[in-house]
Coordinates of C-alpha atoms and ligand atoms in Angstrom, one line a residue:
M13 CA 116.2 83.3 74.6
N14 CA 115.6 86.5 71.7
R15 CA 119.0 87.3 70.5
T16 CA 120.2 90.1 72.4
I17 CA 119.3 88.5 76.0
A18 CA 121.5 85.6 74.6
R19 CA 124.4 89.1 72.4
N20 CA 124.6 90.1 76.5
L21 CA 124.7 86.9 78.3
E22 CA 128.1 86.3 76.2
R23 CA 129.4 89.4 77.1
S24 CA 128.7 89.3 81.2
D25 CA 129.7 85.9 81.7
E26 CA 132.8 86.8 79.4
E27 CA 134.0 89.5 81.7
S28 CA 132.4 87.4 85.3
M29 CA 135.2 84.6 84.0
S30 CA 138.0 87.9 83.1
R31 CA 137.2 88.9 87.1
G32 CA 137.6 85.4 88.2
N33 CA 135.8 83.0 89.6
D34 CA 131.8 85.8 90.3
H35 CA 129.8 83.0 88.3
F36 CA 126.3 85.7 89.0
D37 CA 125.9 86.4 85.0
F38 CA 125.8 90.1 87.0
D39 CA 126.9 92.6 90.0
F40 CA 123.5 94.1 89.9
I41 CA 120.1 94.4 87.8
V42 CA 118.1 97.5 87.5
I43 CA 114.3 96.9 87.3
G44 CA 113.2 100.1 84.8
S45 CA 114.9 102.3 84.2
G46 CA 112.6 105.7 84.9
F47 CA 114.7 108.7 87.0
G48 CA 115.5 106.3 89.9
G49 CA 116.4 103.7 87.7
S50 CA 119.0 105.5 85.6
V51 CA 120.7 106.8 87.9
S52 CA 121.3 104.2 90.3
A53 CA 122.5 102.8 86.4
H54 CA 124.5 105.1 85.6
R55 CA 126.4 105.6 90.0
L56 CA 126.6 101.7 90.0
A57 CA 128.5 101.3 86.3
E58 CA 130.6 103.8 87.5
K59 CA 131.9 102.4 90.7
G60 CA 132.3 99.2 89.2
Y61 CA 129.2 96.8 88.9
R62 CA 128.6 95.0 86.3
V63 CA 125.2 96.2 85.5
A64 CA 122.1 94.6 84.1
V65 CA 119.1 97.3 83.5
M66 CA 115.9 95.0 82.2
E67 CA 113.2 97.6 80.3
M68 CA 109.8 96.8 79.9
G69 CA 109.6 100.0 76.8
R70 CA 111.0 100.3 73.8
R71 CA 113.9 101.6 73.5
W72 CA 113.0 105.5 71.1
T73 CA 114.7 107.8 68.5
P74 CA 113.4 110.6 67.1
D75 CA 112.9 108.9 64.0
N76 CA 110.2 106.5 65.4
L77 CA 109.4 109.1 67.9
P78 CA 104.9 108.8 66.3
R79 CA 104.6 112.6 64.9
T80 CA 100.7 112.8 66.8
S81 CA 99.0 111.4 69.0
W82 CA 96.9 110.4 65.8
S83 CA 99.3 107.9 65.4
I84 CA 98.6 105.9 68.4
R85 CA 99.9 102.6 68.2
R86 CA 103.3 104.6 69.3
W87 CA 101.6 106.0 71.6
I88 CA 100.5 104.6 73.6
W89 CA 101.2 101.2 75.4
R90 CA 99.1 98.8 76.2
P91 CA 101.4 96.0 73.8
N92 CA 99.0 93.1 74.3
L93 CA 96.5 95.5 71.6
G94 CA 99.3 95.3 69.5
L95 CA 99.6 99.0 71.3
R96 CA 103.5 99.7 72.0
G97 CA 104.1 103.1 72.4
F98 CA 105.6 105.0 75.7
F99 CA 102.6 106.7 77.5
N100 CA 100.8 104.3 79.4
L101 CA 97.2 104.3 81.3
R102 CA 96.7 103.3 83.9
F103 CA 92.6 103.4 85.4
F104 CA 91.6 103.1 89.3
K105 CA 88.6 104.6 91.5
H106 CA 90.6 107.4 92.9
A107 CA 92.4 108.8 89.8
T108 CA 93.7 108.0 85.9
I109 CA 97.2 107.4 86.6
F110 CA 99.3 108.7 83.7
H111 CA 103.1 107.1 83.0
G112 CA 105.5 107.0 80.8
C113 CA 106.7 103.1 80.2
A114 CA 110.6 103.7 77.6
V115 CA 113.9 103.3 77.8
G116 CA 115.0 106.6 80.0
G117 CA 111.0 105.5 81.7
G118 CA 108.7 108.8 81.8
S119 CA 111.4 110.6 80.1
I120 CA 110.4 110.6 77.0
T121 CA 106.9 111.1 77.4
F122 CA 107.6 113.5 80.3
A123 CA 107.0 118.3 80.0
S124 CA 111.3 118.4 81.8
T125 CA 109.4 121.0 84.5
L126 CA 112.1 119.8 87.0
L127 CA 111.4 121.6 90.4
A128 CA 112.2 121.2 94.0
P129 CA 110.0 120.8 96.3
P130 CA 109.9 123.4 99.4
E131 CA 111.8 122.7 103.0
K132 CA 109.0 121.5 104.7
V133 CA 108.7 118.3 102.9
W134 CA 111.2 116.9 105.0
G135 CA 109.7 117.5 107.8
A136 CA 106.3 116.0 107.4
G137 CA 105.4 112.4 106.8
S138 CA 107.5 108.4 107.7
W139 CA 111.5 110.1 106.4
S140 CA 111.4 112.8 108.5
R141 CA 114.3 112.4 111.5
L142 CA 115.4 109.3 109.8
A143 CA 118.2 111.5 107.9
D144 CA 119.8 115.5 108.8
W145 CA 117.8 115.6 104.5
K146 CA 118.0 119.8 105.2
S147 CA 121.6 119.2 105.8
E148 CA 121.8 116.2 102.4
M149 CA 119.4 116.9 100.4
P150 CA 120.5 120.3 99.0
A151 CA 123.4 118.2 97.4
H152 CA 122.4 115.7 95.2
Y153 CA 119.8 118.5 94.5
E154 CA 122.1 120.3 93.0
T155 CA 123.9 116.7 91.1
A156 CA 120.6 116.2 90.3
A157 CA 119.1 119.4 88.4
R158 CA 123.7 120.3 86.4
M159 CA 123.4 116.2 85.0
L160 CA 119.2 116.2 83.7
G161 CA 120.5 120.0 82.6
V162 CA 118.0 122.2 84.1
T163 CA 117.4 126.0 83.1
E164 CA 114.7 128.7 83.5
N165 CA 113.3 128.1 79.9
R166 CA 113.8 131.6 77.6
I167 CA 111.1 129.9 75.1
L168 CA 108.0 131.5 75.9
G169 CA 104.6 130.8 73.0
P170 CA 101.3 133.2 73.2
A171 CA 100.3 130.6 76.0
D172 CA 102.8 131.3 78.2
H173 CA 102.3 135.2 77.3
L174 CA 98.4 134.8 78.2
L175 CA 99.0 133.3 81.4
K176 CA 100.2 136.2 81.7
K177 CA 97.9 138.7 81.0
A178 CA 95.3 136.6 82.6
A179 CA 97.3 136.6 85.9
E180 CA 98.0 140.2 85.4
A181 CA 94.3 140.7 85.4
E182 CA 93.0 138.6 88.2
G183 CA 95.4 141.0 90.0
I184 CA 98.6 138.0 90.9
G185 CA 101.0 138.7 88.3
H186 CA 104.1 139.0 90.5
T187 CA 103.0 134.5 90.4
F188 CA 104.0 134.7 87.1
Y189 CA 107.0 132.5 86.6
C190 CA 108.9 130.3 83.6
T191 CA 109.4 126.5 84.5
K192 CA 113.0 125.2 84.8
V193 CA 112.8 123.0 82.4
G194 CA 116.0 119.5 81.4
I195 CA 115.6 121.1 77.7
F196 CA 119.1 122.5 76.0
E197 CA 117.2 125.8 74.6
P198 CA 119.1 128.0 72.5
A199 CA 121.3 131.3 73.2
E200 CA 118.7 134.2 73.9
G201 CA 118.4 135.7 70.1
E202 CA 119.8 132.6 68.3
Q203 CA 117.4 130.4 66.7
G204 CA 116.9 126.7 67.6
N205 CA 117.9 123.3 66.1
Q206 CA 121.3 123.6 65.3
T207 CA 123.7 121.3 67.0
F208 CA 126.1 121.4 68.4
P209 CA 128.4 118.8 70.3
D210 CA 128.2 117.4 73.9
P211 CA 127.2 121.1 76.1
F212 CA 126.5 118.9 79.4
F213 CA 129.2 116.4 80.4
G214 CA 132.4 117.8 79.4
G215 CA 132.0 116.0 75.8
E216 CA 131.1 112.6 77.5
G217 CA 127.7 112.6 76.6
P218 CA 126.5 112.8 72.2
A219 CA 126.4 116.0 70.6
R220 CA 122.6 117.4 70.7
T221 CA 120.7 120.0 68.7
T222 CA 118.5 123.0 70.7
C223 CA 114.8 123.0 71.2
I224 CA 112.5 125.2 68.7
G225 CA 109.8 125.3 70.5
C226 CA 107.3 122.9 69.3
G227 CA 105.7 121.8 72.4
G228 CA 105.7 118.1 71.4
C229 CA 107.4 117.4 74.7
M230 CA 104.9 114.7 76.5
M231 CA 104.6 113.6 72.2
G232 CA 109.0 112.2 71.9
C233 CA 111.0 114.7 71.3
R234 CA 111.7 114.5 67.5
Y235 CA 114.5 117.5 67.8
G236 CA 116.6 115.7 70.4
A237 CA 116.1 118.8 72.2
K238 CA 114.4 117.1 75.7
N239 CA 117.6 116.4 78.3
T240 CA 116.2 113.2 78.0
L241 CA 117.2 110.0 80.2
D242 CA 118.1 108.5 77.5
L243 CA 120.7 111.1 75.9
G244 CA 122.1 111.4 80.1
Y245 CA 122.4 109.0 82.7
L246 CA 121.4 105.1 81.3
Y247 CA 123.8 107.1 78.1
L248 CA 126.2 107.7 79.9
A249 CA 126.0 103.6 82.0
E250 CA 125.3 102.3 78.9
K251 CA 129.3 103.6 78.2
H252 CA 130.9 102.6 81.6
G253 CA 128.9 99.1 80.6
A254 CA 125.7 98.6 81.7
R255 CA 123.4 97.0 79.5
V256 CA 120.2 97.2 78.6
L257 CA 118.1 95.5 77.8
P258 CA 114.5 96.8 76.6
E259 CA 111.0 95.3 76.0
T260 CA 112.0 93.0 78.9
R261 CA 110.4 93.0 80.7
V262 CA 110.6 91.2 84.8
I263 CA 108.4 88.7 86.5
D264 CA 109.9 87.6 88.9
V265 CA 113.1 87.7 91.4
K266 CA 113.4 85.3 93.8
P267 CA 116.9 84.5 96.5
L268 CA 119.6 82.3 94.8
G269 CA 120.0 78.6 96.9
G270 CA 117.3 78.9 99.4
V271 CA 119.3 81.4 101.2
S272 CA 115.3 83.6 102.3
D273 CA 117.6 87.0 102.6
G274 CA 119.0 86.9 99.3
S275 CA 122.9 87.1 101.0
A276 CA 123.2 84.6 98.2
G277 CA 122.2 86.7 95.2
Y278 CA 119.3 86.7 93.2
E279 CA 117.4 85.2 90.5
V280 CA 115.5 87.4 88.1
D281 CA 113.1 86.2 85.0
T282 CA 111.9 88.2 82.5
I283 CA 110.0 87.6 79.1
K284 CA 109.4 89.8 76.1
S285 CA 106.4 93.3 76.9
T286 CA 106.3 93.5 73.9
A287 CA 105.7 89.4 72.3
L288 CA 102.2 87.5 72.2
I289 CA 103.3 84.5 71.6
R290 CA 107.0 83.2 71.9
R291 CA 106.9 85.3 75.5
Q292 CA 110.9 84.7 74.7
P293 CA 111.2 83.1 79.1
G294 CA 115.0 85.0 80.4
R295 CA 116.6 84.2 83.2
F296 CA 119.5 86.0 85.5
T297 CA 121.6 85.8 88.0
C298 CA 122.5 88.7 90.4
R299 CA 123.9 89.6 93.6
G300 CA 122.1 92.8 94.1
V301 CA 119.0 94.3 93.3
I302 CA 117.5 97.4 92.4
F303 CA 113.5 98.4 92.1
S304 CA 112.7 100.9 89.9
A305 CA 109.6 100.5 88.0
S306 CA 107.9 103.4 89.5
S307 CA 105.6 104.1 92.1
L308 CA 103.4 101.7 90.1
G309 CA 105.5 99.1 88.9
T310 CA 107.7 98.9 91.7
M311 CA 103.8 98.7 94.2
E312 CA 102.8 95.1 90.9
L313 CA 105.6 93.6 90.9
L314 CA 106.3 93.7 94.8
F315 CA 102.8 92.3 95.9
K316 CA 103.0 90.0 92.7
L317 CA 106.1 88.8 94.7
R318 CA 105.2 88.3 98.1
E319 CA 101.8 86.7 97.1
K320 CA 103.3 84.3 95.2
G321 CA 106.2 83.8 97.9
S322 CA 109.1 84.8 95.4
L323 CA 109.4 87.8 98.5
P324 CA 107.5 86.8 101.4
A325 CA 108.7 88.8 103.0
I326 CA 108.1 92.1 102.3
S327 CA 106.5 94.7 104.6
S328 CA 102.5 95.4 104.8
Q329 CA 104.0 98.3 104.4
L330 CA 103.2 98.4 100.8
G331 CA 100.5 100.3 99.0
Q332 CA 100.2 102.2 101.7
H333 CA 101.0 106.2 101.7
V334 CA 99.8 106.3 98.2
R335 CA 99.8 110.4 96.4
T336 CA 99.2 111.3 94.3
N337 CA 99.0 115.3 94.5
S338 CA 95.5 116.9 93.9
E339 CA 95.5 117.9 90.4
S340 CA 92.2 119.4 87.5
L341 CA 93.2 119.3 84.4
I342 CA 91.0 123.0 83.1
G343 CA 91.6 124.6 79.5
A344 CA 90.8 126.7 77.6
R345 CA 90.1 126.8 73.1
T346 CA 90.3 129.8 70.9
P347 CA 89.0 128.5 67.9
G348 CA 89.9 131.6 65.8
Y349 CA 92.5 133.5 68.2
S350 CA 95.6 134.2 66.1
E351 CA 98.0 132.7 67.0
D352 CA 99.4 129.2 67.5
V353 CA 98.4 128.2 70.8
S354 CA 101.4 125.0 70.8
Q355 CA 104.3 127.3 70.3
G356 CA 106.7 127.0 73.0
V357 CA 108.2 123.7 75.5
A358 CA 105.1 122.2 76.3
I359 CA 104.5 123.9 79.9
G360 CA 106.3 127.0 80.2
S361 CA 104.8 128.8 83.2
G362 CA 103.6 129.4 85.1
I363 CA 101.4 130.9 88.7
Y364 CA 99.6 130.4 91.5
I365 CA 96.7 131.5 92.2
D366 CA 96.9 131.4 95.6
E367 CA 98.8 129.9 98.5
H368 CA 98.3 126.1 97.2
T369 CA 97.1 126.6 94.2
H370 CA 99.1 127.1 91.4
I371 CA 97.9 126.3 86.9
E372 CA 99.9 125.1 85.2
A373 CA 100.3 126.3 81.0
V374 CA 100.9 123.5 79.1
R375 CA 100.0 122.9 74.7
Y376 CA 100.4 119.4 73.0
P377 CA 102.7 120.5 69.2
R378 CA 100.5 120.7 66.3
G379 CA 98.4 118.0 64.9
S380 CA 98.2 116.4 67.8
D381 CA 94.6 116.3 68.7
A382 CA 93.9 113.0 70.1
M383 CA 93.5 114.0 73.6
G384 CA 90.3 116.8 72.4
V385 CA 87.8 113.8 73.1
L386 CA 88.0 114.5 76.1
T387 CA 87.6 118.0 76.3
T388 CA 84.2 119.6 76.7
I389 CA 81.6 122.4 78.1
L390 CA 83.3 123.8 81.1
T391 CA 81.5 122.6 84.1
N392 CA 80.7 123.5 87.5
G393 CA 79.6 121.7 90.8
R394 CA 79.8 119.3 93.0
P395 CA 80.7 115.8 91.5
G396 CA 78.2 113.4 91.0
P397 CA 75.2 113.1 89.0
Q398 CA 74.1 116.8 89.6
R399 CA 77.7 118.0 87.7
I400 CA 76.4 115.2 85.3
A401 CA 73.4 117.0 84.5
L402 CA 74.3 120.6 84.2
W403 CA 77.0 119.4 82.2
L404 CA 74.7 118.5 80.0
R405 CA 72.4 121.1 80.2
N406 CA 75.4 123.7 79.7
V407 CA 76.0 121.9 76.1
I408 CA 72.4 122.0 75.2
V409 CA 72.5 125.6 75.9
S410 CA 75.7 126.5 74.2
L411 CA 74.5 124.1 70.8
L412 CA 71.5 126.7 70.9
R413 CA 73.5 129.9 71.4
H414 CA 76.2 129.4 69.6
P415 CA 75.3 126.1 67.6
F416 CA 78.3 126.3 64.9
K417 CA 81.5 127.5 67.4
T418 CA 80.2 124.9 69.9
V419 CA 80.6 121.9 67.3
R420 CA 83.7 123.9 66.1
V421 CA 84.5 123.6 70.5
L422 CA 83.5 120.2 70.6
Q423 CA 85.4 118.6 68.1
P424 CA 88.7 117.2 67.9
L425 CA 90.2 118.7 65.3
G426 CA 92.8 121.5 65.0
W427 CA 92.0 120.9 69.7
A428 CA 96.4 121.7 69.2
R429 CA 96.5 124.4 67.5
E430 CA 93.3 125.6 69.7
F431 CA 93.7 124.5 73.1
V432 CA 95.3 125.6 76.0
V433 CA 95.8 123.4 79.3
L434 CA 96.0 125.1 82.7
L435 CA 96.5 122.1 85.0
C436 CA 96.5 122.7 88.3
M437 CA 97.5 121.1 90.9
Q438 CA 97.1 121.6 95.2
A439 CA 99.7 121.3 97.7
L440 CA 97.7 119.4 100.7
D441 CA 98.5 116.3 101.2
G442 CA 95.4 112.9 101.3
E443 CA 96.3 109.9 100.3
I444 CA 95.6 106.7 99.4
E445 CA 96.1 103.0 99.5
M446 CA 96.6 100.5 97.1
R447 CA 96.5 96.9 97.6
W448 CA 96.6 93.2 95.5
Q449 CA 92.3 92.8 95.5
R450 CA 90.7 90.2 93.1
P451 CA 88.1 93.1 91.5
W452 CA 84.4 92.6 92.2
F453 CA 83.9 93.1 88.1
W454 CA 87.2 90.4 87.5
P455 CA 87.6 87.7 90.0
F456 CA 89.3 85.9 87.5
R457 CA 92.9 87.5 88.6
K458 CA 94.0 89.8 90.9
F459 CA 95.2 94.0 90.7
L460 CA 95.9 96.7 92.0
V461 CA 92.9 97.7 93.7
S462 CA 92.7 101.8 94.9
R463 CA 91.4 102.3 98.8
G464 CA 90.6 105.2 101.1
E465 CA 89.4 108.7 100.4
K466 CA 88.1 110.6 97.0
V467 CA 91.0 113.3 95.8
P468 CA 88.9 116.4 94.8
T469 CA 87.1 116.9 90.9
Y470 CA 86.5 120.4 91.0
I471 CA 88.5 122.6 92.2
P472 CA 86.3 126.4 91.8
Q473 CA 89.0 128.8 91.9
A474 CA 90.5 126.9 89.0
N475 CA 87.0 127.1 87.7
E476 CA 86.9 130.5 87.5
F477 CA 90.9 131.1 86.3
A478 CA 90.1 129.3 82.6
Q479 CA 87.3 131.6 82.3
K480 CA 89.6 134.7 82.5
Y481 CA 91.1 132.8 80.7
A482 CA 89.3 131.8 78.1
Q483 CA 87.5 135.8 77.8
L484 CA 90.5 136.9 76.7
T485 CA 90.4 135.2 73.2
G486 CA 87.3 135.1 73.0
G487 CA 87.2 131.8 73.3
F488 CA 85.5 128.6 75.2
P489 CA 86.5 127.7 78.7
M490 CA 86.4 123.6 78.9
S491 CA 86.7 120.7 81.4
M492 CA 88.2 117.3 80.7
L493 CA 84.9 114.4 80.2
P494 CA 85.8 111.7 82.2
E495 CA 86.3 114.4 85.5
I496 CA 82.6 115.2 84.9
L497 CA 81.2 112.0 84.1
F498 CA 83.3 109.5 86.6
D499 CA 84.6 112.5 88.7
V500 CA 87.7 110.2 89.0
P501 CA 91.3 112.7 88.1
G502 CA 94.1 112.7 85.9
T503 CA 97.5 113.1 87.4
A504 CA 100.9 112.0 86.1
H505 CA 102.7 112.3 89.0
C506 CA 101.2 109.3 91.7
I507 CA 104.1 108.4 94.5
G508 CA 104.5 107.1 97.9
G509 CA 103.4 102.9 98.1
C510 CA 107.1 102.0 99.3
V511 CA 107.4 104.5 102.1
I512 CA 110.9 105.0 103.2
A513 CA 110.4 104.7 106.6
D514 CA 112.5 103.8 110.2
S515 CA 110.9 99.9 110.0
S516 CA 108.8 97.1 108.3
S517 CA 106.0 98.2 111.0
H518 CA 105.9 102.0 109.0
G519 CA 108.0 100.9 105.3
V520 CA 108.9 99.3 103.3
V521 CA 112.5 100.8 102.7
D522 CA 115.4 102.5 105.4
S523 CA 116.5 105.2 104.9
H524 CA 119.4 104.1 102.6
H525 CA 116.4 102.9 100.3
R526 CA 117.2 99.0 101.4
V527 CA 114.4 96.4 101.6
F528 CA 113.4 95.4 105.2
N529 CA 114.1 91.7 105.4
Y530 CA 116.0 91.4 102.3
K531 CA 119.9 92.2 101.8
N532 CA 121.8 93.5 98.7
M533 CA 118.7 95.0 97.7
Y534 CA 116.5 99.2 97.3
I535 CA 113.5 100.9 95.5
C536 CA 115.1 103.7 93.2
D537 CA 112.1 105.6 92.5
G538 CA 108.6 107.7 92.5
S539 CA 108.0 104.8 94.8
V540 CA 109.7 105.8 98.4
V541 CA 108.6 109.5 98.5
A542 CA 106.8 109.2 102.2
T543 CA 105.4 113.3 101.7
N544 CA 103.7 115.6 98.8
L545 CA 106.0 117.1 97.2
G546 CA 103.3 120.2 95.5
V547 CA 106.1 119.6 93.0
N548 CA 106.8 118.0 90.3
P549 CA 107.9 114.7 90.7
S550 CA 110.9 114.0 88.6
L551 CA 114.5 116.0 90.6
T552 CA 114.2 115.2 93.4
I553 CA 112.9 111.4 92.4
T554 CA 116.9 111.8 91.1
A555 CA 118.5 113.6 93.4
L556 CA 117.2 111.0 95.6
A557 CA 118.5 107.9 94.0
E558 CA 121.7 110.0 93.7
R559 CA 122.0 109.7 97.6
A560 CA 120.7 106.8 97.8
M561 CA 123.7 105.1 96.0
S562 CA 125.8 107.7 97.2
F563 CA 126.1 104.5 100.0
I564 CA 127.4 102.1 97.5
P565 CA 130.7 100.7 98.5
P566 CA 132.7 100.8 95.3
A567 CA 132.7 97.1 93.7
A568 CA 136.4 96.9 94.7
E569 CA 136.1 97.7 98.4
T570 CA 131.9 95.2 99.3
E571 CA 131.1 92.4 101.3
W572 CA 127.4 92.4 99.1
N573 CA 126.1 91.9 102.8
D574 CA 124.4 96.0 103.2
S575 CA 121.1 95.8 105.1
A576 CA 117.7 97.5 105.7
T577 CA 118.5 99.5 109.6
V578 CA 115.2 99.7 112.0
V579 CA 115.8 102.8 114.0
S580 CA 114.3 101.9 117.8
H581 CA 112.0 104.2 118.6
S582 CA 113.5 105.0 121.8
S583 CA 117.4 106.0 119.7
G584 CA 114.1 107.9 117.1
Ligands
FAD24 C1 102.8 113.1 80.7 C2 103.7 113.2 81.7 C3 104.5 114.4 81.8 C4 105.1 114.9 82.7 N1 105.0 115.8 83.0 C5 106.1 115.8 83.9 C6 107.3 116.9 84.8 O1 107.2 117.8 83.5 N2 107.8 117.2 85.6 C7 107.8 116.0 86.2 O2 108.9 116.2 87.3 N3 107.3 114.4 85.8 C8 106.2 115.1 85.2 N4 106.1 113.7 84.6 C9 106.2 112.2 85.7 C10 107.5 111.9 85.8 O3 107.6 111.2 84.8 C11 107.8 110.5 86.9 O4 107.4 111.2 87.9 C12 108.5 110.0 87.0 O5 109.5 110.0 85.8 C13 108.7 109.0 88.1 O6 110.4 108.5 87.9 P1 110.5 107.1 87.9 O7 111.8 106.6 88.3 O8 109.4 106.5 89.8 O9 110.4 105.6 87.4 P2 109.4 106.1 85.7 O10 110.2 107.4 85.2 O11 107.5 106.2 85.7 O12 109.5 104.6 85.3 C14 109.8 103.0 85.1 C15 109.6 102.4 84.1 O13 110.7 101.2 85.0 C16 109.7 100.6 84.1 N5 108.9 98.9 84.3 C17 108.4 98.6 84.4 N6 107.6 97.6 85.2 C18 108.7 96.8 84.9 C19 108.9 95.6 84.7 N7 108.2 94.4 85.4 N8 110.2 94.9 84.0 C20 109.9 95.7 83.5 N9 109.8 97.7 83.4 C21 109.4 97.7 84.0 C22 108.6 100.9 82.9 O14 108.6 101.0 81.8 C23 110.0 102.8 83.1 O15 110.4 102.6 82.1 C24 105.1 113.4 83.8 C25 104.6 111.7 83.5 C26 103.5 112.5 82.4 C27 102.7 110.8 81.4
SF4_25 S1 109.2 122.2 72.9 FE1 109.9 120.2 70.5 S2 112.0 121.1 70.2 FE2 111.6 122.2 72.6 S3 112.6 120.4 73.7 FE3 109.9 120.2 73.5 S4 109.6 118.5 71.7 FE4 112.2 118.9 71.0

């Protein structure tokens, strides 16, 4: 067992003893420290519970964050290959899914856009009619927005001004908006990089520094200006006594004492996630468990635990209703443009090109050019061999017509300074299923495998808009190479898979996030979201976790007997 774990356990043992005959290491163990996990840890610690947060990612500070995306070892998470960063990519037939892996979960790499979805989302999907969402949720969104320091972006960079100009040229200028972000921005007319005592939590939080608009949010903020969870919810949770164990991957959760519904508590087994050989196994006991490992992470862990017999009663609905948003990444490269388009915040503004389709202007910080190897000349057309042939033709024609310029935009150096990513999202519902299977190409072990209808990678209106945008700067409209070659869209917004429902026949948790068939077990992360939100999901995940935690009584009043309610159809 590593020294940190041993030290933490010593301390929690002392506390257990001082609380009488409580022989559990912790009251609650939270698996994952992202949006759902940090809210849970903070609210439970505040209610007097002894909380541990097991997080497989590392802890990041402004000093150890990578300077640019070329620092692959500190950017990408693939510990078996020695890559110990905070950004993870998972490849599936239906989507390449990007997600965060760190103390603070996705908040370390996220672009900080925090939007509430339209009210109609509460009337769709398996959660509709299980609560009076429309009247309950506004208060939780308000708390979530306050805790995450949501503000309207005031730092508009050249990419945002170009977006506005292009929208005006298309007659849709009125749809331009500045994004709502969780960033500590300087007051109007003031310079960034100024440090102030805690501006958000009445003096309980850490000192913070204002944003300088470097565009680096997705590479981790090296100025302490982005409102990441380790500077908010998680910071406060630790202040209230929660223990955060970084680089600690949960590999097993099983009921204690042979009591299959978990009413006698749980054993949680861990290994050191960044160790290749000495994996330092850990064993902890607790009364309750919160799964907050993200949509993919919680699905994967629960599939494994159901299969190995640790939690055999997890609903057969696990892996159903997974949503990835209809997203397409296109963009424009502007060699020779007078301004540095990497300036601003990562997602500073957006526009609506029609009722269902919106486009956000996204950027990486100067020097973070590694993504440049994945961008190529814009190519229209239906996915498949024809689109690949068309792409090859486009590249050859462009090389013949403008050899110098074409080579210039296809090579990655200077990419971030010249490239605006246009993130196109469509609020059209489409879902896939995740299964735990042996893939045909690797029959030796099981993996998460996606099934269902393919999400479109080609959104014609978006491509047209990219062309107009590029014309404004004399630049080149661009596509993402993997979308053309493999017809697989990329998405940072995977949700669902353990959705809220009336019973285990339709979902994995009830409307209070309690796992069907187990006691004192909850899921608080993106996996419970039961419908397409049409907007970036983190604010909703936070608000839902706030609501779920509001139902758990203070430690002094709990009877440790909380289980999911099945809603019968007649009462429904
Ligand atoms: C590049 C990028 C940009 C994004 N930008 C935005 C944005 O602007 N706005 C927005 O709303 N959303 C954005 N997102 C999406 C957002 O990050 C996620 O929706 C959000 O983080 C999900 O929250 P969560 O609580 O479900 O889990 P997460 O925040 O993903 O946290 C889950 C944590 O669990 C840990 N974990 C997983 N398995 C285990 C295990 N077995 N043991 C221990 N720990 C485990 C993981 O390491 C991770 O840290 C972005 C994502 C990416 C990748
Ligand atoms: S733009 Fe730069 S300073 Fe501002 S929040 Fe993002 S990374 Fe931090």
